[in-house]
Short mmCIF file of C-alpha atoms in Angstrom, two decimals:
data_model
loop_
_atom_site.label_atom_id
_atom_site.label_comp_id
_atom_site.label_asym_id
_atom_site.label_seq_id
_atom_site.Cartn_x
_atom_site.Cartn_y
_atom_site.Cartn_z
CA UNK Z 1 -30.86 -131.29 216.38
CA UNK Z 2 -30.65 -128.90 219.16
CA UNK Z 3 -31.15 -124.81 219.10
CA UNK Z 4 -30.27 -122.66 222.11
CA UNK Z 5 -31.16 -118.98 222.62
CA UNK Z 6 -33.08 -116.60 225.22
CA UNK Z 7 -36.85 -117.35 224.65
CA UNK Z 8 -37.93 -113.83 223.50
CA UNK Z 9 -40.46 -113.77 225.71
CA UNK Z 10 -39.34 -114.70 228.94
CA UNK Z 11 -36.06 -113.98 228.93
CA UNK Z 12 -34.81 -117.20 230.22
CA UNK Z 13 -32.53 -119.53 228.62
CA UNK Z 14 -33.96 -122.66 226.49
CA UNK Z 15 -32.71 -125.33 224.43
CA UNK Z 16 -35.20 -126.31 221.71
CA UNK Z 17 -35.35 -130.61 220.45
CA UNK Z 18 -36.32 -130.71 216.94
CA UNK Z 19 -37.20 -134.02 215.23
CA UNK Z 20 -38.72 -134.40 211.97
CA UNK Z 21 -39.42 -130.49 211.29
CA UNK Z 22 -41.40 -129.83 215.03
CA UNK Z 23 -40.25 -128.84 218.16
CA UNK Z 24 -39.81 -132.13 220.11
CA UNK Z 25 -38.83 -130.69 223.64
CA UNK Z 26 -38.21 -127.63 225.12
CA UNK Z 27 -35.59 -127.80 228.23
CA UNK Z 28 -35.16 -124.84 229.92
CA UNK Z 29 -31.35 -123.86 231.28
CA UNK Z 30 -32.22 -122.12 234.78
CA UNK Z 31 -31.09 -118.37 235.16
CA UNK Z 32 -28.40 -118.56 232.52
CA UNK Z 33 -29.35 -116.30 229.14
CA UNK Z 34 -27.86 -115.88 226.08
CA UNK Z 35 -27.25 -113.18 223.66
CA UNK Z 36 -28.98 -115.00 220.94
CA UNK Z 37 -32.38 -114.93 221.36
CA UNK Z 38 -34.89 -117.50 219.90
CA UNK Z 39 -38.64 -116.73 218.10
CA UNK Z 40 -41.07 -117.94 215.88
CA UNK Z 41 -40.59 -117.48 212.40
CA UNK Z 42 -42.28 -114.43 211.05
CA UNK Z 43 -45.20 -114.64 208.73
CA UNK Z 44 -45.71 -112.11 206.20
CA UNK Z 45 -49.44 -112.36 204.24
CA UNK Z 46 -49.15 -109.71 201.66
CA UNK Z 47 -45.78 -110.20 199.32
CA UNK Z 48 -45.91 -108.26 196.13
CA UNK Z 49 -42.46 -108.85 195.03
CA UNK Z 50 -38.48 -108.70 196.71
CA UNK Z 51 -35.41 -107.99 195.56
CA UNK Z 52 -36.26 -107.31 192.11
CA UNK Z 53 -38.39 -109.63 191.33
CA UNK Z 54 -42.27 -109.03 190.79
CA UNK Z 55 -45.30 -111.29 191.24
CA UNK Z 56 -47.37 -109.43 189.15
CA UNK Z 57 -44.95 -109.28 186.10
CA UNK Z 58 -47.01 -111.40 183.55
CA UNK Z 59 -43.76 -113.29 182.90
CA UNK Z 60 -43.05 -114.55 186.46
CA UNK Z 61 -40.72 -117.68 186.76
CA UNK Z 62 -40.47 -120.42 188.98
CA UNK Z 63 -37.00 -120.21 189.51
CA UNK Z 64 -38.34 -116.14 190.74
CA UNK Z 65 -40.20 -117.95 193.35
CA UNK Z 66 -37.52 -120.10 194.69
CA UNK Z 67 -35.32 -116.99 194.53
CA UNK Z 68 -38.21 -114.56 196.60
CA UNK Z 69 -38.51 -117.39 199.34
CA UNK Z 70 -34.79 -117.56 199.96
CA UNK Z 71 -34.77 -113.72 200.11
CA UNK Z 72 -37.37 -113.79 202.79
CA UNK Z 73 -35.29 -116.32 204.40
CA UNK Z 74 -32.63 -114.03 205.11
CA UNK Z 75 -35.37 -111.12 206.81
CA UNK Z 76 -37.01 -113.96 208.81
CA UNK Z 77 -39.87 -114.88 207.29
CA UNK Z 78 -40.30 -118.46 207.19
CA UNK Z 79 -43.68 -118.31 205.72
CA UNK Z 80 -45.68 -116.07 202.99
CA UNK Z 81 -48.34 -115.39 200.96
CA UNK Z 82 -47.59 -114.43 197.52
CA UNK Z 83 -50.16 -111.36 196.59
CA UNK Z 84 -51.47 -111.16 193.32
CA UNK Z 85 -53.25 -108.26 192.30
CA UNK Z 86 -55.77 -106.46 189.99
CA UNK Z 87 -54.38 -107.62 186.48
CA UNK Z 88 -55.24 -108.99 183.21
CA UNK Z 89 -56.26 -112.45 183.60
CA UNK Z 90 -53.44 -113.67 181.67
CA UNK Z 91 -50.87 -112.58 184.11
CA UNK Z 92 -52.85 -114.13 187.15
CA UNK Z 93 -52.91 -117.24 185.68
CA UNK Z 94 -49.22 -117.38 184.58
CA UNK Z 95 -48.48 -116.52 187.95
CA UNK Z 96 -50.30 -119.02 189.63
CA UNK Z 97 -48.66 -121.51 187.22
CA UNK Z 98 -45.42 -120.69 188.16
CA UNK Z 99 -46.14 -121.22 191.92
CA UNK Z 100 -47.50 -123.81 191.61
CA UNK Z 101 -44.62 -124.92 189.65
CA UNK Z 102 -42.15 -123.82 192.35
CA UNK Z 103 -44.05 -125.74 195.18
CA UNK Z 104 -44.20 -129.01 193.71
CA UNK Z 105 -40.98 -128.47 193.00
CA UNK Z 106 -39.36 -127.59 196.18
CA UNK Z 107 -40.42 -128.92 199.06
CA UNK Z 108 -39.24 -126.26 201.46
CA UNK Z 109 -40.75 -123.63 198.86
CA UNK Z 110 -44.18 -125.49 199.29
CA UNK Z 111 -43.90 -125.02 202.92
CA UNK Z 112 -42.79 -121.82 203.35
CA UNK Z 113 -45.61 -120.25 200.63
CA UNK Z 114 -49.08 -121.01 203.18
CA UNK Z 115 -51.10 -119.67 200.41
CA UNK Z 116 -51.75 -117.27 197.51
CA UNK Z 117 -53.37 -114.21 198.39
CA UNK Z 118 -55.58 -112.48 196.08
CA UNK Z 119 -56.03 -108.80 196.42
CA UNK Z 120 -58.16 -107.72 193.35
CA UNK Z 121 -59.70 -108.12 190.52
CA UNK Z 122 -62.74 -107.71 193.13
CA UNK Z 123 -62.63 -103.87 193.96
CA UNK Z 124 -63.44 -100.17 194.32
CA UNK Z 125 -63.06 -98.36 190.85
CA UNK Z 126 -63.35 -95.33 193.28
CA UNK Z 127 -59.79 -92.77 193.08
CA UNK Z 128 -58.37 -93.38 196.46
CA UNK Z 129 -59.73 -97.02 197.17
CA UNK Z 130 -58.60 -98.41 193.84
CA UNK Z 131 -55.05 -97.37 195.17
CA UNK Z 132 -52.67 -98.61 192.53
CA UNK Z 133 -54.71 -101.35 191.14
CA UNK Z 134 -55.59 -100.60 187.07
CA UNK Z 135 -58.76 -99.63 186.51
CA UNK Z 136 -59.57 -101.63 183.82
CA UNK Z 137 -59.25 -104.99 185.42
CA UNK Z 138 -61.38 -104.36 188.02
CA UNK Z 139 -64.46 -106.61 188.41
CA UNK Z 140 -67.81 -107.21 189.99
CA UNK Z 141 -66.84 -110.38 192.10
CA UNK Z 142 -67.22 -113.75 190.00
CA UNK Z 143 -67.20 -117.48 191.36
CA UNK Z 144 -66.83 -119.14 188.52
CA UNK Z 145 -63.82 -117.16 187.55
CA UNK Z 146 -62.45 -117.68 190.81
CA UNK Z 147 -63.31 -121.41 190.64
CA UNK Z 148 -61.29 -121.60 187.73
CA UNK Z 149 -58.01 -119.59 189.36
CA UNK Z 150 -58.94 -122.09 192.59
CA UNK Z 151 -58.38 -124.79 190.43
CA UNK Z 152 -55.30 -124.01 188.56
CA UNK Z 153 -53.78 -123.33 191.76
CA UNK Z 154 -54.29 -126.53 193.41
CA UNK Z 155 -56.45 -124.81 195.73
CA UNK Z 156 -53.75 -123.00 196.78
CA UNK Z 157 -55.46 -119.81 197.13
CA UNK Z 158 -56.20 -119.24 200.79
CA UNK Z 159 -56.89 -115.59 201.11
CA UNK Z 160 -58.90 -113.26 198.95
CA UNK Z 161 -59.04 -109.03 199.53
CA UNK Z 162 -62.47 -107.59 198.26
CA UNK Z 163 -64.48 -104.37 198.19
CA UNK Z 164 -67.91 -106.14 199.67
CA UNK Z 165 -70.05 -103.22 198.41
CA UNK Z 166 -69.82 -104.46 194.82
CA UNK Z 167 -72.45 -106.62 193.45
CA UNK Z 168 -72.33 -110.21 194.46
CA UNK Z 169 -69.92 -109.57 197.12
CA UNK Z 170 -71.77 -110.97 199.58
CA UNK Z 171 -72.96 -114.35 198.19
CA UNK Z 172 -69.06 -114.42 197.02
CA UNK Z 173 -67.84 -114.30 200.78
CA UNK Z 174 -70.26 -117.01 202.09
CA UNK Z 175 -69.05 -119.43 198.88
CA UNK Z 176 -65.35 -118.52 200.10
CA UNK Z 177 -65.43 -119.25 203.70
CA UNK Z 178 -67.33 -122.24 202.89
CA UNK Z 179 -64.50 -123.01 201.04
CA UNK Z 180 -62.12 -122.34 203.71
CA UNK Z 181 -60.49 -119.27 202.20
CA UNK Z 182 -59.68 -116.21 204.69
CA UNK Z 183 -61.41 -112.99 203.30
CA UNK Z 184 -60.62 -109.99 204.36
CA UNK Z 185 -62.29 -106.05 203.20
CA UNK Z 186 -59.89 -103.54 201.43
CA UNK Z 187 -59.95 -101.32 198.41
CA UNK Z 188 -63.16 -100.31 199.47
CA UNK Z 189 -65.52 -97.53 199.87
CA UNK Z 190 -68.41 -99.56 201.96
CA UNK Z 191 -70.93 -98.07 203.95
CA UNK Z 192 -71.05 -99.47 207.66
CA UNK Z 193 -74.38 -101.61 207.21
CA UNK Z 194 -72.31 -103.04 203.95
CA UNK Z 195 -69.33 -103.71 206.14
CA UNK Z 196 -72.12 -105.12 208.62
CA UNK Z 197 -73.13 -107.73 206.40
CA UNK Z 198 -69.52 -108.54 205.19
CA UNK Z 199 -68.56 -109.09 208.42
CA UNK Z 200 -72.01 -111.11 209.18
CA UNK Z 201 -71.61 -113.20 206.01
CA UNK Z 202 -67.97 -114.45 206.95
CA UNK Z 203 -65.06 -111.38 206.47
CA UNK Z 204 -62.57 -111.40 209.36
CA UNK Z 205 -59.87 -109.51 208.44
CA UNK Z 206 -58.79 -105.67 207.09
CA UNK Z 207 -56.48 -105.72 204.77
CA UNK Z 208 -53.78 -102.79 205.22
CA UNK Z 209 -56.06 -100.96 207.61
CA UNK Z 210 -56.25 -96.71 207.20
CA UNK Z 211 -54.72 -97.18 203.60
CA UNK Z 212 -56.37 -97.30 200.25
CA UNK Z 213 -59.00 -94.64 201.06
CA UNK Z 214 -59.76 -91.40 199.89
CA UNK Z 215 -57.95 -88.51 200.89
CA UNK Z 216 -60.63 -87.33 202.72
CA UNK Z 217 -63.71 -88.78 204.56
CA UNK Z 218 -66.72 -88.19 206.78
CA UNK Z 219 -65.82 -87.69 209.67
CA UNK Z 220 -68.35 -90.19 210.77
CA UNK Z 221 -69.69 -92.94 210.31
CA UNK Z 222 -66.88 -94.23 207.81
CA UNK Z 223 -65.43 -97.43 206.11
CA UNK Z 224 -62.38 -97.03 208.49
CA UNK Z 225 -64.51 -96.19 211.87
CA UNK Z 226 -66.38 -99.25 211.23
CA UNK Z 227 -64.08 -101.68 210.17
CA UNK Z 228 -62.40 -100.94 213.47
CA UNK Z 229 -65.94 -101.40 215.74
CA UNK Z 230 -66.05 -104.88 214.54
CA UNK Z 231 -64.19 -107.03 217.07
CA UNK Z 232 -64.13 -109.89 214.31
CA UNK Z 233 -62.30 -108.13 212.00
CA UNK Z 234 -58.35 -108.19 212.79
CA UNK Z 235 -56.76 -105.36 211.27
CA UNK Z 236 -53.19 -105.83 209.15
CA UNK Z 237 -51.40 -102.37 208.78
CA UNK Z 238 -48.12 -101.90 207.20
CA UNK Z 239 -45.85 -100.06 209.88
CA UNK Z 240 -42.90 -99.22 207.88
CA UNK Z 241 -43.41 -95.78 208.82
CA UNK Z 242 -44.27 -94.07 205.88
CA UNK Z 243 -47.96 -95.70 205.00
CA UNK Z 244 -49.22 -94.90 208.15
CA UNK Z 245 -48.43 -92.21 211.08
CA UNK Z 246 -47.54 -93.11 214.62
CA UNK Z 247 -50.83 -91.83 215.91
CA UNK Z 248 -52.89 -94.32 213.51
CA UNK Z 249 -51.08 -97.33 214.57
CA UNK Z 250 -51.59 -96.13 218.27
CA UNK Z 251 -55.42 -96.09 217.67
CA UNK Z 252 -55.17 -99.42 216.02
CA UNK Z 253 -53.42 -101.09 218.00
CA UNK Z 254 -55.07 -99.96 221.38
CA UNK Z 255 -58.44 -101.39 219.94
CA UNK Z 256 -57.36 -104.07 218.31
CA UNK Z 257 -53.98 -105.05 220.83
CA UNK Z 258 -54.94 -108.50 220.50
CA UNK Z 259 -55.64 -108.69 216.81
CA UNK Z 260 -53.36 -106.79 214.49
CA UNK Z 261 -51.21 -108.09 212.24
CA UNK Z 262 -48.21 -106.71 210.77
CA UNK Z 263 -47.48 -106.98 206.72
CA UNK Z 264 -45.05 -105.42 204.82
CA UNK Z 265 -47.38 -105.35 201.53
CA UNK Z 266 -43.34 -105.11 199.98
CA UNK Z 267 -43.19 -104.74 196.05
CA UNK Z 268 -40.34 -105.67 193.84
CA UNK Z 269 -38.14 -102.67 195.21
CA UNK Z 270 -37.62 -104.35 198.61
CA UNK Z 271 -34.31 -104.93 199.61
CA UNK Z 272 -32.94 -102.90 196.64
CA UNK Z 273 -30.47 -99.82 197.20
CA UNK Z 274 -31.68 -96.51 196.87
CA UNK Z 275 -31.89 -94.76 193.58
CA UNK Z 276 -34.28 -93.90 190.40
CA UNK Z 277 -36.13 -97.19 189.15
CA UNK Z 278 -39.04 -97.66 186.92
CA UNK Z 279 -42.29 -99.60 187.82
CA UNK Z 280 -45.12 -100.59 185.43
CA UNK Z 281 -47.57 -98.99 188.23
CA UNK Z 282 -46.00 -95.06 188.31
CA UNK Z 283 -43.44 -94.86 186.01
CA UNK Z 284 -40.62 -93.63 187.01
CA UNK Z 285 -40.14 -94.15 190.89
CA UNK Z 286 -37.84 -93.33 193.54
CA UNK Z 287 -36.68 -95.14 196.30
CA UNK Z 288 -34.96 -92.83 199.24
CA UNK Z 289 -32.29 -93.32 201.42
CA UNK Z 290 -34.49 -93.43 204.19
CA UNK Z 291 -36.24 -96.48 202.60
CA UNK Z 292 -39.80 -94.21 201.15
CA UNK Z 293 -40.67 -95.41 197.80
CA UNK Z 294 -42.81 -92.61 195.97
CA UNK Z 295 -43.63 -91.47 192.28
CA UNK Z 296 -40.83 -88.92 191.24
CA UNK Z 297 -43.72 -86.85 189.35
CA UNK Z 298 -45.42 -86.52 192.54
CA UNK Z 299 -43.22 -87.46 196.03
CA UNK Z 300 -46.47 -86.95 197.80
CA UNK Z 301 -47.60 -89.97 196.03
CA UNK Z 302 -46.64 -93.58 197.58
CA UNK Z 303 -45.14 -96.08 195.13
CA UNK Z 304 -46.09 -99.01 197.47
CA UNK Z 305 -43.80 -100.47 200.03
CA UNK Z 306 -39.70 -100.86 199.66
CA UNK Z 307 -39.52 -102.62 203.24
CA UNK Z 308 -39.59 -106.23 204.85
CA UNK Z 309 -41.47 -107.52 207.65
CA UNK Z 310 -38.61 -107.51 209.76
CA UNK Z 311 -38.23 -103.64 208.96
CA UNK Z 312 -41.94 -103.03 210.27
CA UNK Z 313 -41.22 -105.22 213.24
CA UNK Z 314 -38.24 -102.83 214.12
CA UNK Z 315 -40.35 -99.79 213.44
CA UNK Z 316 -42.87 -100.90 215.74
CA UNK Z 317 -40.52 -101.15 218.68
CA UNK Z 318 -37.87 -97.92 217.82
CA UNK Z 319 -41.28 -96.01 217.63
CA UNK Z 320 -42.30 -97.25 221.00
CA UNK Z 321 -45.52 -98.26 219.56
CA UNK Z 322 -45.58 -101.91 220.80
CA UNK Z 323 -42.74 -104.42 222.94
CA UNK Z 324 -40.01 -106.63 221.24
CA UNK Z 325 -42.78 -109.18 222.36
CA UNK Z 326 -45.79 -107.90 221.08
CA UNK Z 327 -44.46 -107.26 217.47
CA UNK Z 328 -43.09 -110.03 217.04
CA UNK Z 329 -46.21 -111.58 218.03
CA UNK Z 330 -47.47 -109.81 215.40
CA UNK Z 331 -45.21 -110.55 212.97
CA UNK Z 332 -45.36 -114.30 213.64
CA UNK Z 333 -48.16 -116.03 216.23
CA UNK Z 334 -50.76 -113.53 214.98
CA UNK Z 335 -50.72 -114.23 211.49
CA UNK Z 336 -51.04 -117.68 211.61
CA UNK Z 337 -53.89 -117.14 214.06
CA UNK Z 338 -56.33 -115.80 211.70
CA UNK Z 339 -55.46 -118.96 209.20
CA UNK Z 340 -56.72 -120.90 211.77
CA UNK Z 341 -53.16 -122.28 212.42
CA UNK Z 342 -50.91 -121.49 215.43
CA UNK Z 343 -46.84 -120.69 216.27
CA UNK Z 344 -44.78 -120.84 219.53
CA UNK Z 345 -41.88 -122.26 220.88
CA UNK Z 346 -43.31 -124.98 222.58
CA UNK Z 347 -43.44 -129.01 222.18
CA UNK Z 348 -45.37 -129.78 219.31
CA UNK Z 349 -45.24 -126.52 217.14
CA UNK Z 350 -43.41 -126.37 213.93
CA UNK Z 351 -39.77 -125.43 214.21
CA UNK Z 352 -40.21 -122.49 212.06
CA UNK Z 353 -37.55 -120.29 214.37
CA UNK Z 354 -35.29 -117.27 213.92
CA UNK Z 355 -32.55 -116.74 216.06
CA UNK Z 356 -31.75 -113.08 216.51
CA UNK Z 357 -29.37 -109.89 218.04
CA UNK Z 358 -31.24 -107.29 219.72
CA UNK Z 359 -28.98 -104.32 218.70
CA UNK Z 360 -29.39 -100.29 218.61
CA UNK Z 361 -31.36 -100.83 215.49
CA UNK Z 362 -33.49 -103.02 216.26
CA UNK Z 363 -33.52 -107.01 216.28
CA UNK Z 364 -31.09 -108.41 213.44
CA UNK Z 365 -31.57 -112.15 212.12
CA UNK Z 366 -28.68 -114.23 212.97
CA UNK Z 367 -30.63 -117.34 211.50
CA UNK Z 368 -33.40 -118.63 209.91
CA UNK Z 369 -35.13 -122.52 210.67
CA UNK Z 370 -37.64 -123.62 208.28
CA UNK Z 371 -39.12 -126.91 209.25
CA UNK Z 372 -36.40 -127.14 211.70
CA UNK Z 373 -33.71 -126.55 207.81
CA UNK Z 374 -31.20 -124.27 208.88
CA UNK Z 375 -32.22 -122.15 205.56
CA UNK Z 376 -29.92 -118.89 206.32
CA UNK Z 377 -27.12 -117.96 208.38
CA UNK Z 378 -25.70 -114.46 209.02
CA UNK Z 379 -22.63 -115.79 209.38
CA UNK Z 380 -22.20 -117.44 205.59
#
């Protein structure tokens, strides 16, 4: 099979060779270009939910999974991470049953999902850290709970968000990246020495950097300041333009241009058309025309995020804040980076691809490759 496009980096003219899932050869056509162009698949490591359908329902299906994966499909994400958060232990475990389920299933499901993500039980009961998560499933950091989750799972659980302040946090970092899971600090309220030894004992990632904080801090030394002086952290930050304000992502990304990471940290409401809906976090919760989901009680109050990967990819470059390039670098090559695995378009890389239309609003997703599986088309 053979895919055509402009490379989206250089601007020339390529014809991709895929055999057996990976990019076999890469020919390139001269001068000639095409309207098409041709990038990696995006990679999105914080999914909540899409289109209606929740992780973190307690009754989550397999068939749900299936249906989530082919959703992302159609935004360009050819890889995920299912995010499971702070919730009875019940509900984590049927969840993880049911994607497990779903992988072993379908085999372009199993290689589209890279890993579970776990963002909670492990942190802050502080207002403002805790963000959304319930209060009364939060949890000192266990092993042998999370040996038992690791186990259901198949060890599919590749990522874990933590507050390291909390007791055992550190001893619980070493065990995971001994383990080979990624961990990354949020939902915290650290102190910079705390951070220090985080980052010391293994942590290389922030998880939705300059949210989940209190509404107001030091001004120095804080856990934001110092998560972003430690050049071994890479920061993920949801740009869908409401979480964060231009000037944040600016400071971001000009200290960490090399190592942020875009996520869309999307619930349930993603991809759903504006109107009233109601959400077992919030009540009763609006979504806006303009795509801002917030509590109707209190519209100052964020509901989480109603917006895909490919939305914060588009924000990024209508905003100015960063090249067609450079986010979708960061949308794509970056993420896989900090799993230790890598994306491109060149011989020997996985034909995870998405051919796409650079319009006024942005880039639009003609088609989607998975494992070199035509798995969406515009045009159907």
């Amino acid at each position: 099979m053979t895919i055509s496009g402009t490379h989206y980096k250089t601007g020339k003219a390529i014809q991709l060779q895929v055999e057996d899932g990976i990019i076999d050869k890469v020919k390139n056509l001269g001068q000639e270009s095409f309207s098409n162009h041709v990038c990696p698949g995006f990679v999105d490591l914080q999914v909540n939910g899409f289109m209606g359908i929740d992780f973190n329902s307690g009754r989550l299906s397999a068939d749900e999974v299936v249906s989530i994966t082919e959703h992302l499909w159609h935004t360009g994400v050819t890889s995920y991470m299912p995010t499971l958060i702070t919730n009875a232990t019940a509900h984590i475990v049927q969840a993880i049953e049911a994607i497990v389920t779903a992988c072993e299933r379908n085999k372009l499901v199993n290689a589209s999902i890279i890993g579970i993500h776990l963002e909670g039980p492990f942190l802050s009961k502080e207002d403002g850290p805790r963000g959304a998560h319930p209060l009364e499933h939060l949890k000192n950091p266990d092993w042998d709970l999370f040996v038992k989750w690791q186990e259901l799972s198949k060890n599919r659980i590749k990522k874990i968000t933590l507050a390291p302040e909390l007791e055992r946090a550190i001893d619980f970092i070493k065990n995971s990246v001994a383990s080979g899971i990624l961990v990354s600090l949020g939902h915290t309220s650290a102190s910079e020495e705390q951070i220090a030894l985080a980052v010391e004992a293994g942590a290389t990632m922030s998880t939705h950097l300059g949210n989940a904080a209190h509404l107001t801090l030091p001004r120095h030394p804080n856990y934001i300041w110092s998560q972003l002086s430690h050049e071994r952290l890479r920061a993920s930050i949801i740009a869908d333009g409401f979480h964060l304000p231009d000037s944040v992502i600016k400071v971001i990304t000009k200290v960490k241009p090399e190592s942020t990471i875009l996520v869309s940290d999307c619930t349930k409401f993603a991809g759903l058309s504006a109107g009233t809906y109601t959400s077992h976090i919030g009540g009763e919760i609006e979504l806006s025309a303009e795509g801002r989901l917030f509590i109707k009680k209190a519209p100052e109050m964020l509901a989480g995020s109603a917006q895909s990967l490919i939305w914060c990819v588009n924000k990024m470059i209508k905003s100015h804040l960063a090249t067609v390039n450079q986010a979708i670098d960061m949308a794509s090559v970056k993420p896989l980076e900090v799993l230790g695995k890598s994306a491109g378009l060149e011989k020997g890389k996985l034909a995870d691809l998405v051919i796409f239309q650079k319009e006024a609003c942005g880039i639009v997703v003609l088609q989607t490759y998975k494992s070199g599986q035509l798995v969406y088309s515009k045009s159907r």
